[in-house]
Amino acid sequence: QKEVEQDPGPLSVPEGAIVSLNCTYSNSAFQYFMWYRQYSRKGPELLMYTYSSGNKEDGRFTAQVDKSSKYISLFIRDSQPSDSATYLCAMRRTGNQFYFGTGTSLTVIP
Amino acid sequence: DTEVTQTPKHLVMGMTNKKSLKCEQHMGHRAMYWYKQKAKKPPELMFVYSYEKLSINESVPSRFSPECPNSSLLNLHLHALQPEDSALYLCASSQALAGISEQFFGPGTRLTVL
């Protein structure tokens, strides 16, 4: 079983829709949770970072962590065509190793 | 400044060539990483340097040789690569070890091995 599971999609939504992206994990030692956005042929860009259960909001993005269910989500409100990218979740225990999901490919249709 | 820079952006090399990839950050981060990413796959960890010392080597073939000359620079020396080594090579940095720390990525070097 992989440490981090993420549905690869692809996910296609109309402009303005609310998008929900999810990851599950198996190791309860994970403490830090990140979401990255990666455009084609570019490096991942850090979108959201959180270390506790609950919600964290930044503009149109909300990161949600449920440690009891080992489940994290990223919500994108009022989605735009510029949000079309691959979204990677990542997590970390203590130490310097980060564990990535496989990424979800999102297309927002104008 | 949350920028990690990488050079070159693109590199084409033959299997007998020797080349180097370079990475630089000025965020005061003491952990630096090399990842390899194939198309439609997540980044795959290769090496981690912590305080300029190699702390993680994920069983990477010896044709890849990392070097950390100082706390801001990270190199990846390439020699006798294979076509299957063609990929996007990503550098990243974070604050080291204990405590909360995000990881920031550079734009990557797209490597093609002929």
mmCIF file with all atom_site columns, C-alpha atoms in Angstrom:
data_model
loop_
_atom_site.group_PDB
_atom_site.id
_atom_site.type_symbol
_atom_site.label_atom_id
_atom_site.label_alt_id
_atom_site.label_comp_id
_atom_site.label_asym_id
_atom_site.label_entity_id
_atom_site.label_seq_id
_atom_site.pdbx_PDB_ins_code
_atom_site.Cartn_x
_atom_site.Cartn_y
_atom_site.Cartn_z
_atom_site.occupancy
_atom_site.B_iso_or_equiv
_atom_site.pdbx_formal_charge
_atom_site.auth_seq_id
_atom_site.auth_comp_id
_atom_site.auth_asym_id
_atom_site.auth_atom_id
_atom_site.pdbx_PDB_model_num
ATOM 1   C CA . GLN A 1 1   ? 0.000   0.000  0.000   1.00 0.00 ? 1   GLN A CA 1
ATOM 2   C CA . LYS A 1 2   ? 1.317   3.437  -0.921  1.00 0.00 ? 2   LYS A CA 1
ATOM 3   C CA . GLU A 1 3   ? 1.850   5.879  1.944   1.00 0.00 ? 3   GLU A CA 1
ATOM 4   C CA . VAL A 1 4   ? -0.166  8.562  0.123   1.00 0.00 ? 4   VAL A CA 1
ATOM 5   C CA . GLU A 1 5   ? -3.072  7.868  -2.228  1.00 0.00 ? 5   GLU A CA 1
ATOM 6   C CA . GLN A 1 6   ? -4.467  10.434 -4.643  1.00 0.00 ? 6   GLN A CA 1
ATOM 7   C CA . ASP A 1 7   ? -6.973  9.986  -7.453  1.00 0.00 ? 7   ASP A CA 1
ATOM 8   C CA . PRO A 1 8   ? -5.091  10.889 -10.667 1.00 0.00 ? 8   PRO A CA 1
ATOM 9   C CA . GLY A 1 9   ? -8.245  12.045 -12.455 1.00 0.00 ? 9   GLY A CA 1
ATOM 10  C CA . PRO A 1 10  ? -8.377  13.614 -14.958 1.00 0.00 ? 10  PRO A CA 1
ATOM 11  C CA . LEU A 1 11  ? -10.942 16.007 -13.540 1.00 0.00 ? 11  LEU A CA 1
ATOM 12  C CA . SER A 1 12  ? -12.778 18.409 -15.857 1.00 0.00 ? 12  SER A CA 1
ATOM 13  C CA . VAL A 1 13  ? -15.083 21.155 -14.542 1.00 0.00 ? 13  VAL A CA 1
ATOM 14  C CA . PRO A 1 14  ? -16.781 24.261 -15.968 1.00 0.00 ? 14  PRO A CA 1
ATOM 15  C CA . GLU A 1 15  ? -15.450 27.690 -15.073 1.00 0.00 ? 15  GLU A CA 1
ATOM 16  C CA . GLY A 1 16  ? -16.857 28.926 -11.762 1.00 0.00 ? 16  GLY A CA 1
ATOM 17  C CA . ALA A 1 17  ? -17.347 25.452 -10.286 1.00 0.00 ? 17  ALA A CA 1
ATOM 18  C CA . ILE A 1 18  ? -16.112 24.398 -6.864  1.00 0.00 ? 18  ILE A CA 1
ATOM 19  C CA . VAL A 1 19  ? -13.353 21.819 -7.157  1.00 0.00 ? 19  VAL A CA 1
ATOM 20  C CA . SER A 1 20  ? -12.576 19.245 -4.486  1.00 0.00 ? 20  SER A CA 1
ATOM 21  C CA . LEU A 1 21  ? -9.237  17.425 -4.551  1.00 0.00 ? 21  LEU A CA 1
ATOM 22  C CA . ASN A 1 22  ? -8.431  14.718 -2.020  1.00 0.00 ? 22  ASN A CA 1
ATOM 23  C CA . CYS A 1 23  ? -5.653  12.561 -0.629  1.00 0.00 ? 23  CYS A CA 1
ATOM 24  C CA . THR A 1 24  ? -5.648  9.781  1.918   1.00 0.00 ? 24  THR A CA 1
ATOM 25  C CA . TYR A 1 25  ? -2.675  8.488  3.841   1.00 0.00 ? 25  TYR A CA 1
ATOM 26  C CA . SER A 1 26  ? -1.866  5.481  5.932   1.00 0.00 ? 26  SER A CA 1
ATOM 27  C CA . ASN A 1 27  ? 0.823   6.696  8.342   1.00 0.00 ? 27  ASN A CA 1
ATOM 28  C CA . SER A 1 28  ? -0.511  8.540  11.399  1.00 0.00 ? 28  SER A CA 1
ATOM 29  C CA . ALA A 1 29  ? 2.982   9.986  11.971  1.00 0.00 ? 29  ALA A CA 1
ATOM 30  C CA . PHE A 1 30  ? 2.478   12.500 9.156   1.00 0.00 ? 30  PHE A CA 1
ATOM 31  C CA . GLN A 1 31  ? 2.262   15.921 10.737  1.00 0.00 ? 31  GLN A CA 1
ATOM 32  C CA . TYR A 1 32  ? 2.697   18.452 7.940   1.00 0.00 ? 32  TYR A CA 1
ATOM 33  C CA . PHE A 1 33  ? 0.550   18.649 4.841   1.00 0.00 ? 33  PHE A CA 1
ATOM 34  C CA . MET A 1 34  ? 1.056   20.582 1.621   1.00 0.00 ? 34  MET A CA 1
ATOM 35  C CA . TRP A 1 35  ? -0.668  21.160 -1.684  1.00 0.00 ? 35  TRP A CA 1
ATOM 36  C CA . TYR A 1 36  ? 1.316   22.001 -4.794  1.00 0.00 ? 36  TYR A CA 1
ATOM 37  C CA . ARG A 1 37  ? 0.153   23.183 -8.198  1.00 0.00 ? 37  ARG A CA 1
ATOM 38  C CA . GLN A 1 38  ? 2.238   22.121 -11.181 1.00 0.00 ? 38  GLN A CA 1
ATOM 39  C CA . TYR A 1 39  ? 1.733   23.507 -14.653 1.00 0.00 ? 39  TYR A CA 1
ATOM 40  C CA . SER A 1 40  ? 2.902   21.421 -17.580 1.00 0.00 ? 40  SER A CA 1
ATOM 41  C CA . ARG A 1 41  ? 6.715   21.286 -17.859 1.00 0.00 ? 41  ARG A CA 1
ATOM 42  C CA . LYS A 1 42  ? 7.204   23.520 -14.789 1.00 0.00 ? 42  LYS A CA 1
ATOM 43  C CA . GLY A 1 43  ? 8.295   22.919 -11.190 1.00 0.00 ? 43  GLY A CA 1
ATOM 44  C CA . PRO A 1 44  ? 5.666   22.447 -8.436  1.00 0.00 ? 44  PRO A CA 1
ATOM 45  C CA . GLU A 1 45  ? 4.476   25.665 -6.785  1.00 0.00 ? 45  GLU A CA 1
ATOM 46  C CA . LEU A 1 46  ? 3.519   25.549 -3.100  1.00 0.00 ? 46  LEU A CA 1
ATOM 47  C CA . LEU A 1 47  ? -0.137  26.556 -2.668  1.00 0.00 ? 47  LEU A CA 1
ATOM 48  C CA . MET A 1 48  ? -1.078  25.651 0.870   1.00 0.00 ? 48  MET A CA 1
ATOM 49  C CA . TYR A 1 49  ? 0.680   24.377 3.952   1.00 0.00 ? 49  TYR A CA 1
ATOM 50  C CA . THR A 1 50  ? -0.857  23.225 7.210   1.00 0.00 ? 50  THR A CA 1
ATOM 51  C CA . TYR A 1 51  ? 0.137   21.171 10.223  1.00 0.00 ? 51  TYR A CA 1
ATOM 52  C CA . SER A 1 52  ? -3.076  20.735 12.170  1.00 0.00 ? 52  SER A CA 1
ATOM 53  C CA . SER A 1 53  ? -6.538  19.338 11.684  1.00 0.00 ? 53  SER A CA 1
ATOM 54  C CA . GLY A 1 54  ? -9.118  21.839 10.503  1.00 0.00 ? 54  GLY A CA 1
ATOM 55  C CA . ASN A 1 55  ? -9.402  24.333 7.685   1.00 0.00 ? 55  ASN A CA 1
ATOM 56  C CA . LYS A 1 56  ? -6.990  26.904 6.327   1.00 0.00 ? 56  LYS A CA 1
ATOM 57  C CA . GLU A 1 57  ? -8.159  29.452 3.795   1.00 0.00 ? 57  GLU A CA 1
ATOM 58  C CA . ASP A 1 58  ? -6.167  31.549 1.343   1.00 0.00 ? 58  ASP A CA 1
ATOM 59  C CA . GLY A 1 59  ? -8.191  33.451 -1.235  1.00 0.00 ? 59  GLY A CA 1
ATOM 60  C CA . ARG A 1 60  ? -10.103 30.966 -3.369  1.00 0.00 ? 60  ARG A CA 1
ATOM 61  C CA . PHE A 1 61  ? -8.259  28.002 -1.851  1.00 0.00 ? 61  PHE A CA 1
ATOM 62  C CA . THR A 1 62  ? -9.182  26.099 1.315   1.00 0.00 ? 62  THR A CA 1
ATOM 63  C CA . ALA A 1 63  ? -7.080  23.255 2.697   1.00 0.00 ? 63  ALA A CA 1
ATOM 64  C CA . GLN A 1 64  ? -8.766  20.824 5.038   1.00 0.00 ? 64  GLN A CA 1
ATOM 65  C CA . VAL A 1 65  ? -7.063  18.216 7.190   1.00 0.00 ? 65  VAL A CA 1
ATOM 66  C CA . ASP A 1 66  ? -8.810  15.435 9.098   1.00 0.00 ? 66  ASP A CA 1
ATOM 67  C CA . LYS A 1 67  ? -6.106  13.541 10.980  1.00 0.00 ? 67  LYS A CA 1
ATOM 68  C CA . SER A 1 68  ? -8.574  11.135 12.589  1.00 0.00 ? 68  SER A CA 1
ATOM 69  C CA . SER A 1 69  ? -9.639  9.931  9.124   1.00 0.00 ? 69  SER A CA 1
ATOM 70  C CA . LYS A 1 70  ? -6.174  10.396 7.562   1.00 0.00 ? 70  LYS A CA 1
ATOM 71  C CA . TYR A 1 71  ? -7.735  12.508 4.853   1.00 0.00 ? 71  TYR A CA 1
ATOM 72  C CA . ILE A 1 72  ? -6.828  15.881 3.368   1.00 0.00 ? 72  ILE A CA 1
ATOM 73  C CA . SER A 1 73  ? -8.643  18.022 0.847   1.00 0.00 ? 73  SER A CA 1
ATOM 74  C CA . LEU A 1 74  ? -8.090  21.115 -1.253  1.00 0.00 ? 74  LEU A CA 1
ATOM 75  C CA . PHE A 1 75  ? -11.125 23.129 -2.324  1.00 0.00 ? 75  PHE A CA 1
ATOM 76  C CA . ILE A 1 76  ? -10.956 25.676 -5.121  1.00 0.00 ? 76  ILE A CA 1
ATOM 77  C CA . ARG A 1 77  ? -13.855 28.137 -5.288  1.00 0.00 ? 77  ARG A CA 1
ATOM 78  C CA . ASP A 1 78  ? -14.880 29.991 -8.444  1.00 0.00 ? 78  ASP A CA 1
ATOM 79  C CA . SER A 1 79  ? -12.462 27.917 -10.512 1.00 0.00 ? 79  SER A CA 1
ATOM 80  C CA . GLN A 1 80  ? -10.738 29.652 -13.419 1.00 0.00 ? 80  GLN A CA 1
ATOM 81  C CA . PRO A 1 81  ? -9.152  28.301 -16.621 1.00 0.00 ? 81  PRO A CA 1
ATOM 82  C CA . SER A 1 82  ? -5.801  29.396 -15.150 1.00 0.00 ? 82  SER A CA 1
ATOM 83  C CA . ASP A 1 83  ? -6.335  26.809 -12.389 1.00 0.00 ? 83  ASP A CA 1
ATOM 84  C CA . SER A 1 84  ? -5.901  24.054 -14.996 1.00 0.00 ? 84  SER A CA 1
ATOM 85  C CA . ALA A 1 85  ? -2.855  22.149 -13.782 1.00 0.00 ? 85  ALA A CA 1
ATOM 86  C CA . THR A 1 86  ? -1.825  19.051 -11.864 1.00 0.00 ? 86  THR A CA 1
ATOM 87  C CA . TYR A 1 87  ? -2.331  19.278 -8.100  1.00 0.00 ? 87  TYR A CA 1
ATOM 88  C CA . LEU A 1 88  ? -0.008  17.292 -5.865  1.00 0.00 ? 88  LEU A CA 1
ATOM 89  C CA . CYS A 1 89  ? -0.535  16.620 -2.194  1.00 0.00 ? 89  CYS A CA 1
ATOM 90  C CA . ALA A 1 90  ? 2.546   16.079 -0.048  1.00 0.00 ? 90  ALA A CA 1
ATOM 91  C CA . MET A 1 91  ? 3.131   15.212 3.567   1.00 0.00 ? 91  MET A CA 1
ATOM 92  C CA . ARG A 1 92  ? 5.957   14.967 6.003   1.00 0.00 ? 92  ARG A CA 1
ATOM 93  C CA . ARG A 1 93  ? 6.725   13.338 9.339   1.00 0.00 ? 93  ARG A CA 1
ATOM 94  C CA . THR A 1 94  ? 9.659   14.756 11.252  1.00 0.00 ? 94  THR A CA 1
ATOM 95  C CA . GLY A 1 95  ? 12.885  14.686 9.302   1.00 0.00 ? 95  GLY A CA 1
ATOM 96  C CA . ASN A 1 96  ? 13.543  15.793 5.746   1.00 0.00 ? 96  ASN A CA 1
ATOM 97  C CA . GLN A 1 97  ? 11.578  13.327 3.650   1.00 0.00 ? 97  GLN A CA 1
ATOM 98  C CA . PHE A 1 98  ? 8.416   14.430 1.882   1.00 0.00 ? 98  PHE A CA 1
ATOM 99  C CA . TYR A 1 99  ? 5.870   11.958 0.522   1.00 0.00 ? 99  TYR A CA 1
ATOM 100 C CA . PHE A 1 100 ? 3.877   12.863 -2.576  1.00 0.00 ? 100 PHE A CA 1
ATOM 101 C CA . GLY A 1 101 ? 0.572   11.755 -3.996  1.00 0.00 ? 101 GLY A CA 1
ATOM 102 C CA . THR A 1 102 ? 0.493   10.864 -7.680  1.00 0.00 ? 102 THR A CA 1
ATOM 103 C CA . GLY A 1 103 ? -1.164  14.182 -8.584  1.00 0.00 ? 103 GLY A CA 1
ATOM 104 C CA . THR A 1 104 ? -4.650  15.018 -9.923  1.00 0.00 ? 104 THR A CA 1
ATOM 105 C CA . SER A 1 105 ? -4.904  16.582 -13.374 1.00 0.00 ? 105 SER A CA 1
ATOM 106 C CA . LEU A 1 106 ? -7.520  19.374 -13.421 1.00 0.00 ? 106 LEU A CA 1
ATOM 107 C CA . THR A 1 107 ? -8.963  21.134 -16.456 1.00 0.00 ? 107 THR A CA 1
ATOM 108 C CA . VAL A 1 108 ? -11.284 24.132 -16.013 1.00 0.00 ? 108 VAL A CA 1
ATOM 109 C CA . ILE A 1 109 ? -13.326 24.700 -19.150 1.00 0.00 ? 109 ILE A CA 1
ATOM 110 C CA . PRO A 1 110 ? -14.202 28.329 -20.042 1.00 0.00 ? 110 PRO A CA 1
ATOM 111 C CA . ASP B 2 1   ? 12.229  35.856 -1.486  1.00 0.00 ? 1   ASP B CA 1
ATOM 112 C CA . THR B 2 2   ? 10.995  32.258 -1.856  1.00 0.00 ? 2   THR B CA 1
ATOM 113 C CA . GLU B 2 3   ? 12.875  31.492 -5.025  1.00 0.00 ? 3   GLU B CA 1
ATOM 114 C CA . VAL B 2 4   ? 14.902  28.462 -5.953  1.00 0.00 ? 4   VAL B CA 1
ATOM 115 C CA . THR B 2 5   ? 16.751  28.875 -9.235  1.00 0.00 ? 5   THR B CA 1
ATOM 116 C CA . GLN B 2 6   ? 18.041  26.126 -11.507 1.00 0.00 ? 6   GLN B CA 1
ATOM 117 C CA . THR B 2 7   ? 20.315  26.153 -14.518 1.00 0.00 ? 7   THR B CA 1
ATOM 118 C CA . PRO B 2 8   ? 20.213  25.213 -17.285 1.00 0.00 ? 8   PRO B CA 1
ATOM 119 C CA . LYS B 2 9   ? 16.503  25.104 -18.115 1.00 0.00 ? 9   LYS B CA 1
ATOM 120 C CA . HIS B 2 10  ? 17.064  22.537 -20.837 1.00 0.00 ? 10  HIS B CA 1
ATOM 121 C CA . LEU B 2 11  ? 19.931  20.131 -21.445 1.00 0.00 ? 11  LEU B CA 1
ATOM 122 C CA . VAL B 2 12  ? 20.526  17.634 -24.217 1.00 0.00 ? 12  VAL B CA 1
ATOM 123 C CA . MET B 2 13  ? 23.454  15.269 -23.769 1.00 0.00 ? 13  MET B CA 1
ATOM 124 C CA . GLY B 2 14  ? 24.867  12.119 -25.245 1.00 0.00 ? 14  GLY B CA 1
ATOM 125 C CA . MET B 2 15  ? 25.507  8.995  -23.226 1.00 0.00 ? 15  MET B CA 1
ATOM 126 C CA . THR B 2 16  ? 29.252  9.683  -23.063 1.00 0.00 ? 16  THR B CA 1
ATOM 127 C CA . ASN B 2 17  ? 28.986  13.318 -21.987 1.00 0.00 ? 17  ASN B CA 1
ATOM 128 C CA . LYS B 2 18  ? 29.654  14.821 -18.571 1.00 0.00 ? 18  LYS B CA 1
ATOM 129 C CA . LYS B 2 19  ? 27.439  17.687 -17.515 1.00 0.00 ? 19  LYS B CA 1
ATOM 130 C CA . SER B 2 20  ? 26.273  19.366 -14.315 1.00 0.00 ? 20  SER B CA 1
ATOM 131 C CA . LEU B 2 21  ? 22.967  20.772 -13.101 1.00 0.00 ? 21  LEU B CA 1
ATOM 132 C CA . LYS B 2 22  ? 23.045  23.720 -10.719 1.00 0.00 ? 22  LYS B CA 1
ATOM 133 C CA . CYS B 2 23  ? 20.624  24.905 -8.044  1.00 0.00 ? 23  CYS B CA 1
ATOM 134 C CA . GLU B 2 24  ? 20.718  27.990 -5.835  1.00 0.00 ? 24  GLU B CA 1
ATOM 135 C CA . GLN B 2 25  ? 18.576  29.380 -3.004  1.00 0.00 ? 25  GLN B CA 1
ATOM 136 C CA . HIS B 2 26  ? 18.997  32.407 -0.757  1.00 0.00 ? 26  HIS B CA 1
ATOM 137 C CA . MET B 2 27  ? 16.279  31.694 1.794   1.00 0.00 ? 27  MET B CA 1
ATOM 138 C CA . GLY B 2 28  ? 18.696  30.476 4.441   1.00 0.00 ? 28  GLY B CA 1
ATOM 139 C CA . HIS B 2 29  ? 17.385  26.941 4.068   1.00 0.00 ? 29  HIS B CA 1
ATOM 140 C CA . ARG B 2 30  ? 19.739  24.235 5.294   1.00 0.00 ? 30  ARG B CA 1
ATOM 141 C CA . ALA B 2 31  ? 18.069  21.257 3.582   1.00 0.00 ? 31  ALA B CA 1
ATOM 142 C CA . MET B 2 32  ? 18.297  20.866 -0.195  1.00 0.00 ? 32  MET B CA 1
ATOM 143 C CA . TYR B 2 33  ? 16.907  18.135 -2.411  1.00 0.00 ? 33  TYR B CA 1
ATOM 144 C CA . TRP B 2 34  ? 17.202  16.621 -5.856  1.00 0.00 ? 34  TRP B CA 1
ATOM 145 C CA . TYR B 2 35  ? 14.120  14.999 -7.370  1.00 0.00 ? 35  TYR B CA 1
ATOM 146 C CA . LYS B 2 36  ? 13.552  13.285 -10.704 1.00 0.00 ? 36  LYS B CA 1
ATOM 147 C CA . GLN B 2 37  ? 10.138  13.606 -12.324 1.00 0.00 ? 37  GLN B CA 1
ATOM 148 C CA . LYS B 2 38  ? 8.876   11.646 -15.305 1.00 0.00 ? 38  LYS B CA 1
ATOM 149 C CA . ALA B 2 39  ? 5.829   12.771 -17.275 1.00 0.00 ? 39  ALA B CA 1
ATOM 150 C CA . LYS B 2 40  ? 2.523   12.422 -15.391 1.00 0.00 ? 40  LYS B CA 1
ATOM 151 C CA . LYS B 2 41  ? 4.315   11.073 -12.293 1.00 0.00 ? 41  LYS B CA 1
ATOM 152 C CA . PRO B 2 42  ? 5.029   12.723 -8.928  1.00 0.00 ? 42  PRO B CA 1
ATOM 153 C CA . PRO B 2 43  ? 8.556   13.863 -8.055  1.00 0.00 ? 43  PRO B CA 1
ATOM 154 C CA . GLU B 2 44  ? 10.801  10.986 -7.028  1.00 0.00 ? 44  GLU B CA 1
ATOM 155 C CA . LEU B 2 45  ? 13.362  11.758 -4.330  1.00 0.00 ? 45  LEU B CA 1
ATOM 156 C CA . MET B 2 46  ? 17.012  11.209 -5.262  1.00 0.00 ? 46  MET B CA 1
ATOM 157 C CA . PHE B 2 47  ? 19.147  12.966 -2.639  1.00 0.00 ? 47  PHE B CA 1
ATOM 158 C CA . VAL B 2 48  ? 18.792  15.134 0.452   1.00 0.00 ? 48  VAL B CA 1
ATOM 159 C CA . TYR B 2 49  ? 21.497  17.368 1.880   1.00 0.00 ? 49  TYR B CA 1
ATOM 160 C CA . SER B 2 50  ? 21.157  18.677 5.403   1.00 0.00 ? 50  SER B CA 1
ATOM 161 C CA . TYR B 2 51  ? 23.668  21.269 6.598   1.00 0.00 ? 51  TYR B CA 1
ATOM 162 C CA . GLU B 2 52  ? 25.784  20.547 3.502   1.00 0.00 ? 52  GLU B CA 1
ATOM 163 C CA . LYS B 2 53  ? 26.029  16.842 4.340   1.00 0.00 ? 53  LYS B CA 1
ATOM 164 C CA . LEU B 2 54  ? 24.372  14.086 2.349   1.00 0.00 ? 54  LEU B CA 1
ATOM 165 C CA . SER B 2 55  ? 21.649  12.684 4.598   1.00 0.00 ? 55  SER B CA 1
ATOM 166 C CA . ILE B 2 56  ? 19.509  10.658 2.195   1.00 0.00 ? 56  ILE B CA 1
ATOM 167 C CA . ASN B 2 57  ? 20.541  8.791  -0.962  1.00 0.00 ? 57  ASN B CA 1
ATOM 168 C CA . GLU B 2 58  ? 17.611  6.871  -2.397  1.00 0.00 ? 58  GLU B CA 1
ATOM 169 C CA . SER B 2 59  ? 19.758  4.153  -4.018  1.00 0.00 ? 59  SER B CA 1
ATOM 170 C CA . VAL B 2 60  ? 20.492  6.363  -6.987  1.00 0.00 ? 60  VAL B CA 1
ATOM 171 C CA . PRO B 2 61  ? 22.920  4.979  -9.628  1.00 0.00 ? 61  PRO B CA 1
ATOM 172 C CA . SER B 2 62  ? 26.470  6.287  -9.372  1.00 0.00 ? 62  SER B CA 1
ATOM 173 C CA . ARG B 2 63  ? 26.185  8.027  -12.745 1.00 0.00 ? 63  ARG B CA 1
ATOM 174 C CA . PHE B 2 64  ? 24.413  10.736 -10.710 1.00 0.00 ? 64  PHE B CA 1
ATOM 175 C CA . SER B 2 65  ? 26.763  12.474 -8.265  1.00 0.00 ? 65  SER B CA 1
ATOM 176 C CA . PRO B 2 66  ? 25.478  15.242 -5.979  1.00 0.00 ? 66  PRO B CA 1
ATOM 177 C CA . GLU B 2 67  ? 27.579  17.983 -4.478  1.00 0.00 ? 67  GLU B CA 1
ATOM 178 C CA . CYS B 2 68  ? 26.764  20.715 -1.975  1.00 0.00 ? 68  CYS B CA 1
ATOM 179 C CA . PRO B 2 69  ? 29.611  23.290 -2.073  1.00 0.00 ? 69  PRO B CA 1
ATOM 180 C CA . ASN B 2 70  ? 27.916  25.604 0.436   1.00 0.00 ? 70  ASN B CA 1
ATOM 181 C CA . SER B 2 71  ? 24.575  26.215 2.105   1.00 0.00 ? 71  SER B CA 1
ATOM 182 C CA . SER B 2 72  ? 23.135  28.048 -0.918  1.00 0.00 ? 72  SER B CA 1
ATOM 183 C CA . LEU B 2 73  ? 24.307  25.825 -3.762  1.00 0.00 ? 73  LEU B CA 1
ATOM 184 C CA . LEU B 2 74  ? 23.551  22.303 -4.869  1.00 0.00 ? 74  LEU B CA 1
ATOM 185 C CA . ASN B 2 75  ? 24.975  20.580 -7.931  1.00 0.00 ? 75  ASN B CA 1
ATOM 186 C CA . LEU B 2 76  ? 24.147  17.324 -9.664  1.00 0.00 ? 76  LEU B CA 1
ATOM 187 C CA . HIS B 2 77  ? 26.963  15.915 -11.782 1.00 0.00 ? 77  HIS B CA 1
ATOM 188 C CA . LEU B 2 78  ? 25.926  13.648 -14.627 1.00 0.00 ? 78  LEU B CA 1
ATOM 189 C CA . HIS B 2 79  ? 28.103  11.099 -16.397 1.00 0.00 ? 79  HIS B CA 1
ATOM 190 C CA . ALA B 2 80  ? 27.404  8.190  -18.738 1.00 0.00 ? 80  ALA B CA 1
ATOM 191 C CA . LEU B 2 81  ? 23.653  8.606  -18.506 1.00 0.00 ? 81  LEU B CA 1
ATOM 192 C CA . GLN B 2 82  ? 21.113  6.373  -20.224 1.00 0.00 ? 82  GLN B CA 1
ATOM 193 C CA . PRO B 2 83  ? 18.151  7.451  -22.382 1.00 0.00 ? 83  PRO B CA 1
ATOM 194 C CA . GLU B 2 84  ? 15.799  6.370  -19.578 1.00 0.00 ? 84  GLU B CA 1
ATOM 195 C CA . ASP B 2 85  ? 17.365  9.092  -17.409 1.00 0.00 ? 85  ASP B CA 1
ATOM 196 C CA . SER B 2 86  ? 15.597  11.704 -19.536 1.00 0.00 ? 86  SER B CA 1
ATOM 197 C CA . ALA B 2 87  ? 13.255  13.571 -17.172 1.00 0.00 ? 87  ALA B CA 1
ATOM 198 C CA . LEU B 2 88  ? 12.612  16.853 -15.389 1.00 0.00 ? 88  LEU B CA 1
ATOM 199 C CA . TYR B 2 89  ? 15.153  17.267 -12.594 1.00 0.00 ? 89  TYR B CA 1
ATOM 200 C CA . LEU B 2 90  ? 13.858  19.360 -9.742  1.00 0.00 ? 90  LEU B CA 1
ATOM 201 C CA . CYS B 2 91  ? 15.765  21.019 -6.951  1.00 0.00 ? 91  CYS B CA 1
ATOM 202 C CA . ALA B 2 92  ? 14.006  21.990 -3.731  1.00 0.00 ? 92  ALA B CA 1
ATOM 203 C CA . SER B 2 93  ? 14.888  23.479 -0.368  1.00 0.00 ? 93  SER B CA 1
ATOM 204 C CA . SER B 2 94  ? 13.410  23.695 3.113   1.00 0.00 ? 94  SER B CA 1
ATOM 205 C CA . GLN B 2 95  ? 14.435  24.588 6.617   1.00 0.00 ? 95  GLN B CA 1
ATOM 206 C CA . ALA B 2 96  ? 16.274  21.619 8.035   1.00 0.00 ? 96  ALA B CA 1
ATOM 207 C CA . LEU B 2 97  ? 14.961  18.866 10.245  1.00 0.00 ? 97  LEU B CA 1
ATOM 208 C CA . ALA B 2 98  ? 12.976  19.911 13.286  1.00 0.00 ? 98  ALA B CA 1
ATOM 209 C CA . GLY B 2 99  ? 9.942   22.115 13.238  1.00 0.00 ? 99  GLY B CA 1
ATOM 210 C CA . ILE B 2 100 ? 7.533   23.363 10.651  1.00 0.00 ? 100 ILE B CA 1
ATOM 211 C CA . SER B 2 101 ? 8.992   23.759 7.208   1.00 0.00 ? 101 SER B CA 1
ATOM 212 C CA . GLU B 2 102 ? 7.561   24.049 3.734   1.00 0.00 ? 102 GLU B CA 1
ATOM 213 C CA . GLN B 2 103 ? 9.497   22.791 0.737   1.00 0.00 ? 103 GLN B CA 1
ATOM 214 C CA . PHE B 2 104 ? 10.027  25.112 -2.210  1.00 0.00 ? 104 PHE B CA 1
ATOM 215 C CA . PHE B 2 105 ? 10.827  23.867 -5.700  1.00 0.00 ? 105 PHE B CA 1
ATOM 216 C CA . GLY B 2 106 ? 12.818  25.354 -8.519  1.00 0.00 ? 106 GLY B CA 1
ATOM 217 C CA . PRO B 2 107 ? 11.492  25.382 -12.098 1.00 0.00 ? 107 PRO B CA 1
ATOM 218 C CA . GLY B 2 108 ? 13.484  22.301 -13.025 1.00 0.00 ? 108 GLY B CA 1
ATOM 219 C CA . THR B 2 109 ? 15.974  21.292 -15.701 1.00 0.00 ? 109 THR B CA 1
ATOM 220 C CA . ARG B 2 110 ? 14.508  19.286 -18.553 1.00 0.00 ? 110 ARG B CA 1
ATOM 221 C CA . LEU B 2 111 ? 17.133  16.696 -19.453 1.00 0.00 ? 111 LEU B CA 1
ATOM 222 C CA . THR B 2 112 ? 17.165  14.690 -22.657 1.00 0.00 ? 112 THR B CA 1
ATOM 223 C CA . VAL B 2 113 ? 19.719  11.894 -23.047 1.00 0.00 ? 113 VAL B CA 1
ATOM 224 C CA . LEU B 2 114 ? 20.295  10.773 -26.609 1.00 0.00 ? 114 LEU B CA 1
#
